[in-house]
Amino acid sequence: MKRFRKWIRVEPGNASIPEELHAENEENAELTLDLNQNEMTFRDIFENCSDINFRKICLDGQEKQLVIYLATLVNEELIDDHILRPILDNAIISAGSTKQSSNVNEIVRQLLDGHAAILTGTDNKAVLVKANGVKQRSLEEPSSEPVIRGPRDGFIENISTNIGLLRARLKTPRLKMEAVTIGSLSQTQVVLSYITGVATETLIDEVRERVKRIRIDAILDSGYIEEFIEDLPYSPFPQVHSSERPDVVTAELLEGKIAILVDNSPFVLMVPMTFWTGLQASEDYYVRWPIATFVRWIRFLFIFIAIFAPSLYVAVTTFHQEMIPTNLVLSIASSREAVPFPAMFEALSMEIVFEALREAGIRLPKQIGQAISIVGALVIGQAAVQAGIISAPVVIIVSITGIATFAIPRYNFASGIRLLRFPILFLAGTLGLYGIVLGFLCIVLHVASLRSFGVPYLAPLGPITVTSLKDILIRVPIWARGPRPLATGNSDSVREQAGQKPSPFREGREGN
């Protein structure tokens, strides 16, 4: 960088230049007509970068052109066949998209983005040719969101491919893609995607403002963006939804939400998020509606089990034994006769062990991860019961609670539910059922006051919107859904063909 600063012209008598002036001059530095001087500039900028290549092309015995590129970011075969050979043969460059720039800083950014720069000694503008060649994994089913029925492709780390997956599903110019660059060092491309006429302008402006306000040196995953834009970072409930599946993101876009795609991340963010989003799976809309409704009600039941089952056991066995039938009381008492610890300590210790086994199963290699978590839980639980440290009912309750947590389809939402289990357990161990009721009221008040980008977290149930309840408590048939949700979509945005019940086969045959 020392030579680069020397290259910027300094008037005599100005021996010392403020650092701000240096930064401004570097930002506005332009190429010159001297090819050697331009080469020296870029060599200074990419000093100690072993993957930078400078290819000089001599025509008629003189150096006429210079091609600069980063070998680790481009396809070198494309460089040789479609850039260097056409230049030597005086032919037209047939490589991807091209553009021109004379700004040194802009050329550096494009080089780091997988472009090749072609400099000449007759023009102070460089021709930038797109020649990306970074290896990427193929499209495959996301491991974090397995599916029985539905599309099996998933997002990857390349943002252009991810945009293409959305474009393939929504073939309309109303699907907009606004690009923003974030990260002073990473220069990560972030794209805001929405459907004009479906998403509200107020929501679009709010998301755009929050994203552009981010100041950070590097973005390594979309999780960085999530923490910057959420409304209440201290809440256990997520206010931003993420998914690896293009069909899920497309469905959310059709509901009037906004998707945030981040380069080098397969997880796409969607805002706003409601409480009900965390309990809905994409497969709900690929199976028949009575089955989807039944499964959805099972999830509603299991979310209460996941939060309150251990607490209810501790509260009833410790403070309210009169609520338990006599035979059950005797059975529980006999199982806890040799246990030296109170019920709350039993439940708490088993919950911690269960969470540790769950975490170990995630971190271990896939071939042995599931075996370790399942076998470990069985072995430890059985050994603890036989040793008289833990009673058998606690093992059963904790196991049912863990199963209930796995029934919640969204991982980040289920993680918040797992976290709530512990304070409720402490309240049950100290105040009994009164503590559980107090904890339940606190959760309800918190969720009712929570908002995601201005949308109430309990919408459309709180505040209630009758027309939007069709897709919350039950999953109505696709043809009966009607208007889009008022909380996220425009009020005049109606699904086409909605409300038209399909004709029975008999009527269709008679019509023919």
Coordinates of C-alpha atoms in Angstrom, one line a residue:
M1 CA 0.0 0.0 0.0
K2 CA 3.0 2.3 0.4
R3 CA 3.6 2.6 -3.3
F4 CA 0.0 3.1 -4.0
R5 CA 0.0 6.1 -1.7
K6 CA 3.1 7.4 -3.4
W7 CA 1.4 7.1 -6.8
I8 CA -1.3 9.6 -5.7
R9 CA 0.0 12.9 -6.6
V10 CA 1.0 15.2 -3.7
E11 CA 1.7 18.9 -4.2
P12 CA 5.1 20.2 -3.1
G13 CA 5.1 21.5 0.4
N14 CA 2.4 19.0 1.5
A15 CA 4.7 16.6 3.2
S16 CA 2.1 15.3 5.6
I17 CA -1.4 14.3 4.5
P18 CA -4.2 13.3 6.9
E19 CA -5.3 9.7 6.9
E20 CA -8.8 10.8 5.9
L21 CA -7.4 12.4 2.8
H22 CA -5.4 9.2 2.0
A23 CA -8.6 7.2 2.2
E24 CA -10.5 9.6 0.0
N25 CA -7.8 9.6 -2.6
E26 CA -7.6 5.8 -2.6
E27 CA -11.4 5.6 -3.0
N28 CA -11.3 8.0 -6.0
A29 CA -8.1 6.8 -7.6
E30 CA -8.3 6.4 -11.4
L31 CA -6.3 4.5 -13.9
T32 CA -3.7 6.2 -16.1
L33 CA -2.6 5.7 -19.7
D34 CA 0.7 4.2 -18.4
L35 CA 0.2 0.4 -18.4
N36 CA 3.3 -0.2 -16.3
Q37 CA 2.2 2.2 -13.7
N38 CA -1.2 0.6 -13.6
E39 CA 0.3 -2.8 -13.1
M40 CA 2.5 -1.5 -10.3
T41 CA -0.6 -0.1 -8.6
F42 CA -2.4 -3.4 -8.6
R43 CA 0.8 -5.3 -7.6
D44 CA 1.1 -3.0 -4.5
I45 CA -2.6 -3.5 -3.6
F46 CA -2.4 -7.3 -3.9
E47 CA 1.0 -7.6 -2.3
N48 CA 1.7 -11.0 -0.7
C49 CA -1.4 -12.5 -2.5
S50 CA 0.0 -15.6 -4.1
D51 CA -3.2 -16.3 -6.2
I52 CA -3.1 -13.0 -8.2
N53 CA -2.1 -13.4 -11.8
F54 CA -0.8 -10.8 -14.2
R55 CA -0.8 -12.0 -17.8
K56 CA 1.0 -9.6 -20.3
I57 CA 0.0 -9.9 -23.9
C58 CA 2.6 -8.7 -26.5
L59 CA 1.4 -7.8 -30.0
D60 CA 4.0 -6.8 -32.7
G61 CA 6.8 -7.2 -30.1
Q62 CA 5.3 -4.7 -27.7
E63 CA 3.3 -5.0 -24.5
K64 CA -0.1 -3.9 -25.5
Q65 CA -2.5 -5.4 -22.9
L66 CA -2.5 -6.7 -19.3
V67 CA -5.0 -9.3 -17.9
I68 CA -5.4 -9.4 -14.1
Y69 CA -7.3 -12.0 -12.2
L70 CA -7.4 -14.1 -9.0
A71 CA -6.8 -17.7 -10.0
T72 CA -8.8 -19.0 -7.0
L73 CA -11.9 -17.1 -8.0
V74 CA -12.1 -17.6 -11.8
N75 CA -12.3 -20.4 -14.3
E76 CA -8.8 -20.4 -15.8
E77 CA -9.9 -22.4 -18.8
L78 CA -12.5 -19.7 -19.6
I79 CA -9.7 -17.1 -19.2
D80 CA -7.5 -18.9 -21.7
D81 CA -10.1 -19.9 -24.3
H82 CA -12.4 -16.9 -24.2
I83 CA -10.2 -14.0 -23.2
L84 CA -6.5 -14.5 -23.9
R85 CA -6.9 -16.4 -27.2
P86 CA -9.4 -13.9 -28.7
I87 CA -7.0 -11.1 -27.8
L88 CA -4.1 -12.8 -29.5
D89 CA -6.2 -13.6 -32.6
N90 CA -7.7 -10.0 -32.7
A91 CA -11.1 -11.6 -32.2
I92 CA -14.1 -10.6 -30.1
I93 CA -14.1 -11.6 -26.4
S94 CA -16.9 -14.2 -26.0
A95 CA -16.8 -14.6 -22.3
G96 CA -19.8 -13.7 -20.0
S97 CA -21.0 -10.2 -19.2
T98 CA -18.5 -7.3 -19.5
K99 CA -18.4 -3.7 -18.3
Q100 CA -15.8 -0.9 -18.0
S101 CA -14.4 1.1 -15.2
S102 CA -11.5 3.4 -14.6
N103 CA -11.9 3.5 -10.8
V104 CA -9.1 1.5 -9.1
N105 CA -11.2 0.7 -6.0
E106 CA -14.1 -0.6 -8.2
I107 CA -11.7 -2.7 -10.3
V108 CA -10.3 -4.3 -7.1
R109 CA -13.9 -5.1 -5.9
Q110 CA -14.7 -6.7 -9.2
L111 CA -11.5 -8.8 -9.1
L112 CA -12.4 -10.0 -5.7
D113 CA -15.9 -10.9 -7.1
G114 CA -14.5 -13.3 -9.7
H115 CA -14.0 -10.9 -12.7
A116 CA -10.9 -10.6 -14.9
A117 CA -9.6 -7.1 -15.7
I118 CA -8.2 -6.2 -19.1
L119 CA -6.0 -3.1 -19.2
T120 CA -4.5 -1.4 -22.2
G121 CA -1.9 1.3 -22.7
T122 CA -4.3 3.3 -25.0
D123 CA -7.2 3.7 -22.6
N124 CA -7.5 4.6 -19.0
K125 CA -10.5 2.2 -18.6
A126 CA -10.3 -1.5 -17.7
V127 CA -12.7 -4.0 -19.3
L128 CA -14.1 -6.3 -16.6
V129 CA -15.2 -9.8 -17.7
K130 CA -17.2 -12.1 -15.5
A131 CA -15.3 -15.4 -15.2
N132 CA -16.4 -16.9 -11.9
G133 CA -15.1 -20.4 -11.3
V134 CA -15.5 -21.1 -7.6
K135 CA -16.6 -24.7 -6.9
Q136 CA -20.0 -25.2 -5.5
R137 CA -22.0 -28.1 -4.2
S138 CA -24.9 -29.5 -6.2
L139 CA -28.5 -29.1 -5.4
E140 CA -29.7 -31.6 -2.8
E141 CA -32.4 -32.1 -0.2
P142 CA -31.7 -30.0 2.9
S143 CA -30.7 -32.1 5.8
S144 CA -32.3 -29.7 8.3
E145 CA -35.7 -29.8 6.7
P146 CA -36.4 -33.4 5.5
V147 CA -39.6 -33.9 3.4
I148 CA -41.8 -36.8 2.7
R149 CA -43.8 -35.2 -0.1
G150 CA -42.7 -32.0 -1.9
P151 CA -39.8 -30.6 -3.9
R152 CA -36.4 -32.0 -2.8
D153 CA -34.1 -29.3 -4.0
G154 CA -32.5 -26.9 -1.5
F155 CA -30.6 -23.7 -1.5
I156 CA -26.8 -23.7 -1.7
E157 CA -24.1 -21.2 -0.8
N158 CA -24.2 -19.5 -4.2
I159 CA -26.6 -16.6 -4.2
S160 CA -27.1 -16.5 -8.0
T161 CA -28.2 -20.2 -7.9
N162 CA -30.6 -19.4 -5.1
I163 CA -32.1 -16.5 -6.9
G164 CA -32.6 -18.8 -9.9
L165 CA -34.4 -21.3 -7.8
L166 CA -36.9 -18.6 -6.8
R167 CA -37.2 -17.3 -10.4
A168 CA -37.9 -20.9 -11.6
R169 CA -41.0 -21.0 -9.3
L170 CA -42.3 -17.4 -9.8
K171 CA -41.9 -16.5 -13.5
T172 CA -43.0 -13.0 -13.2
P173 CA -41.3 -9.6 -13.4
R174 CA -43.1 -8.6 -10.3
L175 CA -40.6 -10.7 -8.3
K176 CA -38.0 -8.1 -7.4
M177 CA -34.4 -8.6 -6.3
E178 CA -32.7 -5.6 -4.6
A179 CA -29.0 -6.1 -4.0
V180 CA -27.0 -4.6 -1.1
T181 CA -23.4 -5.0 -0.2
I182 CA -22.6 -5.4 3.5
G183 CA -19.3 -5.9 5.3
S184 CA -16.3 -3.7 4.9
L185 CA -14.0 -6.8 4.6
S186 CA -16.3 -9.5 3.3
Q187 CA -18.2 -7.3 0.8
T188 CA -21.1 -9.8 1.1
Q189 CA -24.0 -9.5 -1.4
V190 CA -27.4 -9.4 0.3
V191 CA -30.5 -9.5 -1.8
L192 CA -34.0 -8.4 -0.7
S193 CA -36.7 -10.4 -2.6
Y194 CA -40.4 -9.5 -2.7
I195 CA -43.4 -9.4 -5.0
T196 CA -44.7 -6.0 -5.9
G197 CA -48.4 -5.6 -5.3
V198 CA -48.4 -8.4 -2.7
A199 CA -45.9 -7.1 -0.1
T200 CA -46.8 -3.7 1.4
E201 CA -44.6 -0.7 0.6
T202 CA -44.3 0.1 4.3
L203 CA -42.8 -3.4 5.1
I204 CA -40.4 -3.2 2.1
D205 CA -39.1 0.2 3.2
E206 CA -38.7 -0.9 6.8
V207 CA -36.7 -4.1 5.8
R208 CA -34.6 -2.1 3.3
E209 CA -33.8 0.5 6.0
R210 CA -32.8 -2.0 8.6
V211 CA -30.5 -4.0 6.3
K212 CA -28.8 -0.9 4.9
R213 CA -28.2 0.3 8.5
I214 CA -25.9 -2.7 9.3
R215 CA -22.3 -1.8 9.9
I216 CA -19.9 -4.8 10.3
D217 CA -16.6 -6.0 8.9
A218 CA -17.8 -9.3 7.6
I219 CA -21.0 -11.4 7.1
L220 CA -20.3 -15.1 7.3
D221 CA -23.9 -16.4 7.4
S222 CA -27.4 -15.1 7.3
G223 CA -27.6 -15.5 11.1
Y224 CA -25.5 -12.3 11.3
I225 CA -28.2 -10.4 9.4
E226 CA -30.9 -11.9 11.6
E227 CA -29.5 -10.6 14.8
F228 CA -29.1 -7.1 13.4
I229 CA -32.7 -6.7 12.1
E230 CA -34.9 -8.4 14.7
D231 CA -37.1 -6.3 16.9
L232 CA -36.4 -7.7 20.3
P233 CA -33.0 -9.5 20.5
Y234 CA -33.6 -10.6 24.1
S235 CA -36.7 -12.6 23.4
P236 CA -36.5 -16.4 23.3
F237 CA -38.9 -16.4 20.4
P238 CA -37.4 -15.8 16.9
Q239 CA -38.8 -12.9 15.0
V240 CA -37.1 -13.9 11.7
H241 CA -37.9 -17.2 9.9
S242 CA -35.2 -19.1 8.0
S243 CA -35.3 -22.0 5.6
E244 CA -33.2 -23.9 3.1
R245 CA -36.1 -24.9 0.9
P246 CA -37.1 -22.8 -2.1
D247 CA -40.7 -23.9 -2.0
V248 CA -41.0 -22.6 1.6
V249 CA -39.6 -19.2 0.7
T250 CA -41.8 -19.0 -2.4
A251 CA -44.9 -19.7 -0.3
E252 CA -43.9 -16.9 2.1
L253 CA -43.3 -14.5 -0.7
L254 CA -46.9 -15.2 -1.9
E255 CA -48.1 -14.3 1.5
G256 CA -46.6 -10.8 1.2
K257 CA -43.4 -11.4 3.2
I258 CA -39.9 -10.4 2.2
A259 CA -37.0 -12.9 1.7
I260 CA -33.4 -11.9 2.5
L261 CA -30.8 -14.0 0.6
V262 CA -27.2 -13.8 1.7
D263 CA -24.2 -14.9 -0.4
N264 CA -22.3 -17.9 1.0
S265 CA -25.3 -19.0 3.1
P266 CA -27.9 -21.7 2.2
F267 CA -30.4 -20.3 4.7
V268 CA -32.8 -17.6 3.4
L269 CA -34.4 -15.3 6.0
M270 CA -38.1 -14.3 5.8
V271 CA -39.8 -11.5 7.6
P272 CA -42.1 -10.8 9.3
M273 CA -42.5 -14.0 11.4
T274 CA -45.5 -14.9 13.5
F275 CA -46.0 -17.4 16.3
W276 CA -48.0 -19.7 14.0
T277 CA -45.2 -19.8 11.4
G278 CA -43.1 -21.7 13.8
L279 CA -45.7 -24.5 14.1
Q280 CA -46.4 -24.8 10.3
A281 CA -44.6 -27.2 8.0
S282 CA -44.4 -27.0 4.2
E283 CA -45.9 -30.5 4.0
D284 CA -49.1 -29.2 5.5
Y285 CA -50.0 -27.9 2.0
Y286 CA -48.9 -31.0 0.1
V287 CA -51.2 -33.5 1.8
R288 CA -55.0 -33.5 2.2
W289 CA -56.4 -30.9 4.4
P290 CA -58.0 -33.1 7.1
I291 CA -54.7 -34.9 7.7
A292 CA -52.8 -31.6 7.8
T293 CA -55.3 -30.1 10.3
F294 CA -55.0 -33.2 12.6
V295 CA -51.2 -33.0 12.5
R296 CA -51.3 -29.3 13.2
W297 CA -53.5 -29.8 16.3
I298 CA -51.0 -32.5 17.5
R299 CA -48.3 -29.8 17.3
F300 CA -50.4 -27.4 19.3
L301 CA -50.7 -30.1 22.0
F302 CA -47.1 -31.0 21.9
I303 CA -45.9 -27.4 22.4
F304 CA -47.7 -27.3 25.7
I305 CA -46.2 -30.7 26.6
A306 CA -42.7 -29.4 25.6
I307 CA -43.0 -26.4 28.0
F308 CA -45.1 -27.6 30.9
A309 CA -44.9 -31.4 31.2
P310 CA -41.8 -31.6 33.6
S311 CA -43.1 -28.6 35.6
L312 CA -46.6 -30.2 36.1
Y313 CA -45.0 -33.4 37.4
V314 CA -42.8 -31.5 39.8
A315 CA -45.6 -29.2 41.0
V316 CA -48.1 -32.1 41.5
T317 CA -45.8 -34.5 43.2
T318 CA -44.3 -31.9 45.5
F319 CA -47.2 -29.6 46.5
H320 CA -50.5 -31.0 45.2
Q321 CA -50.5 -34.8 45.8
E322 CA -54.2 -34.6 46.5
M323 CA -54.8 -34.0 42.8
I324 CA -53.3 -37.5 41.9
P325 CA -55.5 -40.7 42.0
T326 CA -54.6 -42.9 45.0
N327 CA -53.2 -45.8 43.0
L328 CA -51.0 -43.4 40.9
V329 CA -49.8 -41.7 44.1
L330 CA -48.7 -45.1 45.6
S331 CA -47.0 -46.0 42.3
I332 CA -45.0 -42.8 42.2
A333 CA -44.2 -42.9 45.9
S334 CA -42.8 -46.5 45.6
S335 CA -40.7 -45.5 42.6
R336 CA -39.3 -42.5 44.5
E337 CA -38.8 -44.3 47.8
A338 CA -35.0 -44.9 47.3
V339 CA -34.4 -41.6 45.5
P340 CA -32.5 -39.1 47.8
F341 CA -33.2 -36.0 45.7
P342 CA -36.3 -33.8 45.4
A343 CA -38.5 -34.0 42.3
M344 CA -37.3 -30.7 40.9
F345 CA -33.6 -31.8 41.1
E346 CA -34.5 -35.1 39.4
A347 CA -36.3 -33.3 36.5
L348 CA -33.6 -30.6 36.1
S349 CA -30.7 -33.1 36.1
M350 CA -32.4 -35.3 33.5
E351 CA -33.3 -32.3 31.3
I352 CA -29.7 -31.2 31.3
V353 CA -28.4 -34.7 30.5
F354 CA -31.0 -35.0 27.7
E355 CA -29.9 -31.6 26.2
A356 CA -26.3 -32.7 26.4
L357 CA -27.0 -35.9 24.6
R358 CA -29.0 -34.0 22.0
E359 CA -26.0 -31.6 21.4
A360 CA -23.6 -34.5 21.3
G361 CA -25.7 -36.2 18.7
I362 CA -25.6 -33.1 16.5
R363 CA -21.8 -32.6 16.8
L364 CA -20.7 -36.2 16.3
P365 CA -20.3 -37.7 12.8
K366 CA -23.7 -38.6 11.2
Q367 CA -22.9 -42.3 11.2
I368 CA -22.7 -42.5 15.0
G369 CA -24.5 -39.3 16.2
Q370 CA -28.0 -40.8 16.3
A371 CA -26.8 -44.0 17.8
I372 CA -24.9 -42.2 20.6
S373 CA -27.9 -40.0 21.5
I374 CA -30.5 -42.7 21.5
V375 CA -28.4 -45.4 23.2
G376 CA -26.9 -42.9 25.6
A377 CA -30.3 -41.8 26.7
L378 CA -31.5 -45.4 27.2
V379 CA -28.4 -46.6 29.0
I380 CA -28.1 -43.6 31.3
G381 CA -31.8 -43.5 32.1
Q382 CA -31.9 -47.2 32.9
A383 CA -28.7 -47.1 35.0
A384 CA -29.9 -44.0 36.9
V385 CA -33.2 -45.8 37.8
Q386 CA -31.5 -49.0 38.9
A387 CA -29.0 -47.0 41.0
G388 CA -31.8 -45.2 42.8
I389 CA -30.6 -41.8 41.7
I390 CA -33.6 -41.0 39.4
S391 CA -37.1 -42.3 39.5
A392 CA -38.7 -44.0 36.5
P393 CA -41.6 -41.5 36.1
V394 CA -39.1 -38.7 35.7
V395 CA -37.3 -40.6 32.9
I396 CA -40.7 -41.1 31.2
I397 CA -41.7 -37.4 31.5
V398 CA -38.4 -36.1 30.2
S399 CA -38.5 -38.5 27.3
I400 CA -42.0 -37.5 26.3
T401 CA -41.0 -33.8 26.6
G402 CA -38.0 -34.4 24.3
I403 CA -40.3 -36.1 21.7
A404 CA -42.7 -33.2 21.9
T405 CA -39.9 -30.8 21.1
F406 CA -38.9 -32.8 18.0
A407 CA -42.5 -32.5 16.8
I408 CA -42.1 -28.7 16.3
P409 CA -41.1 -28.3 12.6
R410 CA -39.0 -25.1 12.9
Y411 CA -35.6 -25.6 14.7
N412 CA -35.1 -22.0 15.8
F413 CA -38.6 -21.9 17.2
A414 CA -38.2 -25.2 19.0
S415 CA -35.0 -23.9 20.6
G416 CA -36.9 -21.1 22.2
I417 CA -39.4 -23.5 23.6
R418 CA -36.6 -25.7 25.0
L419 CA -35.2 -22.6 26.8
L420 CA -38.6 -21.7 28.4
R421 CA -38.8 -25.1 30.0
F422 CA -36.2 -24.3 32.6
P423 CA -37.6 -21.1 34.2
I424 CA -41.0 -22.8 34.3
L425 CA -39.5 -25.8 36.1
F426 CA -37.9 -23.5 38.8
L427 CA -41.3 -21.8 39.3
A428 CA -43.0 -25.1 39.7
G429 CA -40.4 -26.3 42.2
T430 CA -40.9 -23.2 44.4
L431 CA -44.5 -22.2 44.0
G432 CA -46.2 -25.2 42.6
L433 CA -49.2 -24.8 40.2
Y434 CA -49.3 -21.1 41.1
G435 CA -45.8 -20.7 39.7
I436 CA -46.8 -22.5 36.5
V437 CA -49.8 -20.2 36.1
L438 CA -47.6 -17.2 36.7
G439 CA -45.1 -18.4 34.1
F440 CA -47.8 -19.1 31.6
L441 CA -49.2 -15.6 32.0
C442 CA -45.8 -14.1 31.6
I443 CA -45.3 -16.1 28.3
V444 CA -48.7 -15.1 27.0
L445 CA -48.1 -11.4 27.8
H446 CA -44.7 -11.4 26.3
V447 CA -45.9 -13.1 23.1
A448 CA -48.9 -10.8 22.8
S449 CA -46.7 -7.7 23.1
L450 CA -44.0 -9.0 20.7
R451 CA -43.9 -7.7 17.1
S452 CA -41.9 -8.6 14.0
F453 CA -41.4 -5.7 11.7
G454 CA -44.6 -4.1 13.0
V455 CA -46.7 -7.2 12.7
P456 CA -48.2 -8.6 16.0
Y457 CA -46.6 -12.0 16.8
L458 CA -50.0 -13.6 17.4
A459 CA -51.6 -12.2 14.3
P460 CA -54.2 -13.0 13.0
L461 CA -55.4 -14.4 16.4
G462 CA -54.4 -11.4 18.3
P463 CA -55.7 -9.0 17.2
I464 CA -58.2 -11.3 15.7
T465 CA -58.8 -11.2 11.9
V466 CA -61.6 -13.7 11.1
T467 CA -60.8 -14.1 7.4
S468 CA -57.2 -15.0 8.1
L469 CA -58.0 -17.7 10.7
K470 CA -58.6 -20.3 8.0
D471 CA -54.9 -21.1 7.9
I472 CA -54.1 -21.0 11.6
L473 CA -56.3 -23.3 13.7
I474 CA -57.2 -25.5 10.7
R475 CA -55.7 -26.0 7.3
V476 CA -58.6 -25.3 4.9
P477 CA -58.5 -26.6 1.3
I478 CA -56.3 -24.7 -1.1
W479 CA -59.4 -23.5 -3.1
A480 CA -61.0 -22.1 0.1
R481 CA -58.2 -20.0 1.5
G482 CA -59.5 -16.7 0.1
P483 CA -57.6 -13.4 0.6
R484 CA -54.0 -13.2 1.6
P485 CA -53.2 -12.4 5.3
L486 CA -54.0 -8.7 6.0
A487 CA -51.0 -8.5 8.5
T488 CA -48.4 -9.1 5.8
G489 CA -50.0 -8.7 2.4
N490 CA -51.9 -5.8 0.7
S491 CA -55.6 -5.7 1.7
D492 CA -56.6 -5.8 -2.0
S493 CA -54.3 -8.7 -2.8
V494 CA -56.4 -11.8 -3.5
R495 CA -55.2 -15.2 -4.5
E496 CA -56.3 -15.9 -8.1
Q497 CA -58.9 -18.6 -8.5
A498 CA -59.4 -18.6 -4.7
G499 CA -62.9 -19.6 -3.6
Q500 CA -63.7 -21.7 -6.6
K501 CA -64.5 -25.2 -5.4
P502 CA -63.5 -27.9 -7.9
S503 CA -66.4 -29.6 -9.7
P504 CA -67.0 -33.3 -8.9
F505 CA -66.0 -35.8 -11.5
R506 CA -69.6 -36.7 -12.2
E507 CA -70.5 -33.1 -13.1
G508 CA -67.5 -32.8 -15.3
R509 CA -68.4 -36.0 -17.2
E510 CA -72.0 -34.9 -17.7
G511 CA -70.8 -31.6 -19.1
N512 CA -68.7 -33.4 -21.7

